[in-house]
XYZ file of N, CA and C in Angstrom:
345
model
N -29.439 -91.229 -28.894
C -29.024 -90.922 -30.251
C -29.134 -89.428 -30.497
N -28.598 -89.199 -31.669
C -28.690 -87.672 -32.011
C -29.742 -87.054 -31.963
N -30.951 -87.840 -32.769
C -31.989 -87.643 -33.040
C -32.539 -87.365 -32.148
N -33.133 -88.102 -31.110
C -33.644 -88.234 -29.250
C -33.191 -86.444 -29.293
N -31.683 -86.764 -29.093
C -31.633 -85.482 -28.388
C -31.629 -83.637 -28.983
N -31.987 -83.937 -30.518
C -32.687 -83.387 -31.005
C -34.313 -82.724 -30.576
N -35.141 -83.675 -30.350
C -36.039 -84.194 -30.326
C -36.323 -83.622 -28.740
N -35.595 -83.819 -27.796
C -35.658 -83.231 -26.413
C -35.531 -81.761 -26.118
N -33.995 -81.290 -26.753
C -34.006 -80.116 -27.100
C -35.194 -78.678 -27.127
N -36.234 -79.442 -27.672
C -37.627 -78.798 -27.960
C -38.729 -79.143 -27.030
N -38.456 -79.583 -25.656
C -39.536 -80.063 -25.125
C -39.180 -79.199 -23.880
N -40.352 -78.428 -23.343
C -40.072 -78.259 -21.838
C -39.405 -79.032 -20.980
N -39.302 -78.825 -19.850
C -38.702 -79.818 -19.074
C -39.535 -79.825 -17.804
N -40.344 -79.090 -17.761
C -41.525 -79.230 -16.610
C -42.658 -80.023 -17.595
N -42.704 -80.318 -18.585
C -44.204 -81.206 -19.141
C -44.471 -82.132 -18.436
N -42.887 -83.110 -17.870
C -43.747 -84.404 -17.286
C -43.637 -84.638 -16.119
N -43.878 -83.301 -15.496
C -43.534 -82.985 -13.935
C -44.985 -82.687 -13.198
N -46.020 -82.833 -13.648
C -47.213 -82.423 -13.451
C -47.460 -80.944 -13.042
N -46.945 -80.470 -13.488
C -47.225 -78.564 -13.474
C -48.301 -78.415 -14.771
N -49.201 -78.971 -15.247
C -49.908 -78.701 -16.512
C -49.073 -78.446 -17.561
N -50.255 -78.164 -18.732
C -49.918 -77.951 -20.232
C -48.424 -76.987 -20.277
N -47.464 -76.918 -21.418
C -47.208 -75.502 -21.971
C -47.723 -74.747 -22.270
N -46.846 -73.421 -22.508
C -47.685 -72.373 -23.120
C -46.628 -71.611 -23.178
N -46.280 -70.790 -24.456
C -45.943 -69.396 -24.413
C -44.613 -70.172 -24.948
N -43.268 -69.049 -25.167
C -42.402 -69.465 -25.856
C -41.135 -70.361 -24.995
N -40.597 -70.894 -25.599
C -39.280 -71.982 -24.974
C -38.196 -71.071 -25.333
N -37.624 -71.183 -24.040
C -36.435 -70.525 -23.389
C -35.457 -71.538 -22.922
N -34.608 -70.965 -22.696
C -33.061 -71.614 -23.242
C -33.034 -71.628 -21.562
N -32.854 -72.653 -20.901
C -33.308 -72.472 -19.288
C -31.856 -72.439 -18.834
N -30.785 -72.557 -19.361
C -29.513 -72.076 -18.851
C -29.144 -70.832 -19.164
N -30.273 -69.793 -19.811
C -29.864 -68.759 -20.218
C -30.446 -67.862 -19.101
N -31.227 -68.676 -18.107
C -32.049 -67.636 -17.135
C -31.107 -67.459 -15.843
N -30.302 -66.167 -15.749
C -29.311 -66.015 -15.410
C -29.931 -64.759 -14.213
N -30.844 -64.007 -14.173
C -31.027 -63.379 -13.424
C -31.218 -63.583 -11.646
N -30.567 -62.783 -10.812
C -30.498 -63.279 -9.618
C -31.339 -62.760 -9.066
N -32.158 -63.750 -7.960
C -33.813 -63.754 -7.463
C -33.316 -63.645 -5.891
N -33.920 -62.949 -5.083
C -34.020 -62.638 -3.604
C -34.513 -63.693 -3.331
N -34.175 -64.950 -2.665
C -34.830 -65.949 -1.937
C -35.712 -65.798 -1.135
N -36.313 -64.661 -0.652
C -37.048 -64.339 0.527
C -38.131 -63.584 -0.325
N -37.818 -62.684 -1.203
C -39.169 -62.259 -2.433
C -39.322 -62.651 -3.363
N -38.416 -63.620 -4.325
C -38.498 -63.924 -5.648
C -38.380 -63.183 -6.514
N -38.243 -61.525 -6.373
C -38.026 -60.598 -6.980
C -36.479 -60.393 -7.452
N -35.946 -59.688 -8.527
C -35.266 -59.470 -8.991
C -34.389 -59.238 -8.159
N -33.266 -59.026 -7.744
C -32.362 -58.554 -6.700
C -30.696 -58.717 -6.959
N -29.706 -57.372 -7.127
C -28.297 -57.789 -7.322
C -27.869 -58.782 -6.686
N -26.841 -59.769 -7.079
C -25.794 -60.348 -6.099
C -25.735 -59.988 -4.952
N -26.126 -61.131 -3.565
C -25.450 -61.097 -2.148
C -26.358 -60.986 -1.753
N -26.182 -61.399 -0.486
C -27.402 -62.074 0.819
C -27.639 -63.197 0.222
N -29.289 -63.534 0.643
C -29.790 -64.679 0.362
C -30.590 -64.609 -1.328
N -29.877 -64.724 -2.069
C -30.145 -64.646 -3.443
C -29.525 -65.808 -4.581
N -30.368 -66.367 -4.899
C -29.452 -67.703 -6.280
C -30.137 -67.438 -7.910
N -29.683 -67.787 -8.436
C -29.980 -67.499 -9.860
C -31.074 -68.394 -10.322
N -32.146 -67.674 -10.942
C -33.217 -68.640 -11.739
C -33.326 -69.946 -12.031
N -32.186 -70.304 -12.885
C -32.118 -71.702 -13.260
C -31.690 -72.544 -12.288
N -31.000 -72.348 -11.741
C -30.635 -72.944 -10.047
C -32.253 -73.191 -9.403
N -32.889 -72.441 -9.281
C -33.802 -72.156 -9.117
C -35.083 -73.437 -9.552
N -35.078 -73.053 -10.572
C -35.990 -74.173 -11.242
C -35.924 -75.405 -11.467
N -34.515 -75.504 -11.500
C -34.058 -76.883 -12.161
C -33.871 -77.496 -10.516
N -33.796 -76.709 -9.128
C -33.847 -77.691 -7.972
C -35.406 -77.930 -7.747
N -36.526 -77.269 -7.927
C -37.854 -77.498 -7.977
C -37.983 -78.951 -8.900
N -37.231 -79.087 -10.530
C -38.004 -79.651 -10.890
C -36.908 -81.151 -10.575
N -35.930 -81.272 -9.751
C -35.659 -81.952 -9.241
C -34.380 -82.769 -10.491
N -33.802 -81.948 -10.836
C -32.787 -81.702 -11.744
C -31.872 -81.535 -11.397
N -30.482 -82.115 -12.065
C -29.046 -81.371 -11.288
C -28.577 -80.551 -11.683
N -28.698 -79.482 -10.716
C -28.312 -78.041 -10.848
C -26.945 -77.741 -10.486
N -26.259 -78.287 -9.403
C -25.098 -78.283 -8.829
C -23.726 -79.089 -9.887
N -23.576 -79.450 -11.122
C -22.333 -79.679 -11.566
C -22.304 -78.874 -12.365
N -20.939 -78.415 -13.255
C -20.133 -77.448 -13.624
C -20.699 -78.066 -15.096
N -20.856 -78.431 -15.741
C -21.541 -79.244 -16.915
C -22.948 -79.059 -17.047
N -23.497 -77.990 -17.727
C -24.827 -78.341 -17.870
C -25.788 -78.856 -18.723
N -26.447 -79.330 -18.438
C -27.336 -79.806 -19.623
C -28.492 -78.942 -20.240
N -28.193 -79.326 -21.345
C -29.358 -78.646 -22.435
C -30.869 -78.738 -22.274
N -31.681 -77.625 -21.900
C -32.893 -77.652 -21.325
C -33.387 -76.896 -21.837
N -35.189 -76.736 -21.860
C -35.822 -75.814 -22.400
C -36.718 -75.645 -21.714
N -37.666 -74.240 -21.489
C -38.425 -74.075 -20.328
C -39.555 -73.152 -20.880
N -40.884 -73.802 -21.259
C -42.015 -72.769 -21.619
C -42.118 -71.447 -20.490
N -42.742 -70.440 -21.151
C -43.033 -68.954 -20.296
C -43.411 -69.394 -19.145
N -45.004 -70.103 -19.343
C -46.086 -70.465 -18.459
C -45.247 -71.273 -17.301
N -44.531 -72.396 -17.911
C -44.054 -73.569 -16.299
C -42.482 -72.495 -15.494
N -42.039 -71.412 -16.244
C -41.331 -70.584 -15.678
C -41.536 -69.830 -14.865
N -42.555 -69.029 -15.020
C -43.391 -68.201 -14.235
C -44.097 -69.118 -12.774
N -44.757 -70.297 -13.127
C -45.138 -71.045 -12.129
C -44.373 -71.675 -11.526
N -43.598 -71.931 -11.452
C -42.352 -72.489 -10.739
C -41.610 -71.488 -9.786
N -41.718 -70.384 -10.193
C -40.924 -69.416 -9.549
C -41.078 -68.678 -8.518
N -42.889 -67.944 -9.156
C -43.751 -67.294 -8.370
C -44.840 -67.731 -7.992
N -45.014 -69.055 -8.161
C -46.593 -69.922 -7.818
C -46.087 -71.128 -6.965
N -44.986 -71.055 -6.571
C -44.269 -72.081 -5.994
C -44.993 -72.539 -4.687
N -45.205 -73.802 -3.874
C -45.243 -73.889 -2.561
C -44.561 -74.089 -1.734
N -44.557 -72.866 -0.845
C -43.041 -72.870 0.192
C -43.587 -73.713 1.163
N -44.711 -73.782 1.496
C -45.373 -74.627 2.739
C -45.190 -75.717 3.243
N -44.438 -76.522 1.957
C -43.803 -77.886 2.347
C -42.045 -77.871 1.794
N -41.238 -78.920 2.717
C -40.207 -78.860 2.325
C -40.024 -79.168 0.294
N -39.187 -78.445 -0.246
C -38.898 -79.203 -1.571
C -38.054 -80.583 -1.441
N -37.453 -80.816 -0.630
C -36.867 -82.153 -0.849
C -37.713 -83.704 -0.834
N -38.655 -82.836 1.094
C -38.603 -84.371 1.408
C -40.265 -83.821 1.387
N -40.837 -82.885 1.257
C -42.482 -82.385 1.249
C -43.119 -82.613 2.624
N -42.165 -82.460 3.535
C -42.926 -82.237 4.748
C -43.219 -80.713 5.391
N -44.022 -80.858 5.617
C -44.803 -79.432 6.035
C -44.196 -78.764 7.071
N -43.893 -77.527 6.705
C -43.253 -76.656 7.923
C -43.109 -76.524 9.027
N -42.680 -76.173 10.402
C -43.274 -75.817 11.659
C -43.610 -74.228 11.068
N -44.746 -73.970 12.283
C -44.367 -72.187 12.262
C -42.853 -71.613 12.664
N -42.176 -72.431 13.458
C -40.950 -72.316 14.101
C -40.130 -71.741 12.830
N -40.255 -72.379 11.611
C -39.274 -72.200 10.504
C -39.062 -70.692 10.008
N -37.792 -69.938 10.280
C -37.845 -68.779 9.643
C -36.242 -68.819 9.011
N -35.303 -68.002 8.760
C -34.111 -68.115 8.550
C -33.586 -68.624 7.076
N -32.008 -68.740 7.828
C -31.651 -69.504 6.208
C -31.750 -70.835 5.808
N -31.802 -71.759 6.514
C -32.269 -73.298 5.946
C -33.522 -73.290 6.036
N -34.348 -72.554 6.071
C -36.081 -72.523 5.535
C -36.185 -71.947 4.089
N -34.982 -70.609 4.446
C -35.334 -70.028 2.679
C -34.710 -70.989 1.803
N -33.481 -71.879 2.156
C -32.779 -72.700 1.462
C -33.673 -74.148 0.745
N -34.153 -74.253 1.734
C -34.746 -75.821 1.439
C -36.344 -75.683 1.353
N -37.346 -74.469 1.867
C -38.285 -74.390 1.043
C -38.479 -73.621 -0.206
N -37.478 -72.556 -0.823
C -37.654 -72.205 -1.980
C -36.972 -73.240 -2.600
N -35.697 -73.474 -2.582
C -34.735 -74.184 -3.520
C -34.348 -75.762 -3.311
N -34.050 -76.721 -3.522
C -34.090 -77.720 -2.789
C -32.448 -78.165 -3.046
């Protein structure tokens, strides 16, 4: 209903993902448009191994990031920041199996930062 999605609108979208409490202000998580170096997480222009924030977060929190349609999301400071830069690369994001040391390249940066 309208209401519901009213009502969602205003809720993180990491709360019931077990990343802890909120905190800090709600952000418009399709508005986080800045492109992140897959290999530092740092800020970085377009090209190489680089994808955009919300891409970003929304494959962590196991969200569909990949259609042309997006949905309306909201994302406290605190589960933004931890998601991004507190992340664990150590296990796969898809399937959470643990690395070899062998793993370096682009389907390591692919599938342990982003899933």
């Amino acid at each position: 209903t309208a209401k519901e999605d009213d009502k969602n609108q205003n809720v993180c979208v990491a709360a019931n993902h077990n990343f802890g409490s909120c905190c800090g202000e709600l952000l418009d998580l399709n508005s986080l448009n800045q492109s992140l170096d897959l290999l530092t997480m740092q800020q970085k222009p377009p090209g190489g191994l680089f994808c955009s924030e919300k891409y970003i977060i929304k494959s962590r929190l196991g969200l569909v990031y990949y259609h042309a349609q997006e949905t309306l999301g909201k994302i406290c400071s605190k589960h933004r920041n931890d998601i991004v830069h507190k992340m664990d690369v150590s296990s796969c994001s898809l399937c959470g199996r643990k690395r070899s040391k062998k793993g370096s390249g682009q389907m390591f940066v692919i599938t342990y930062r982003m899933g």
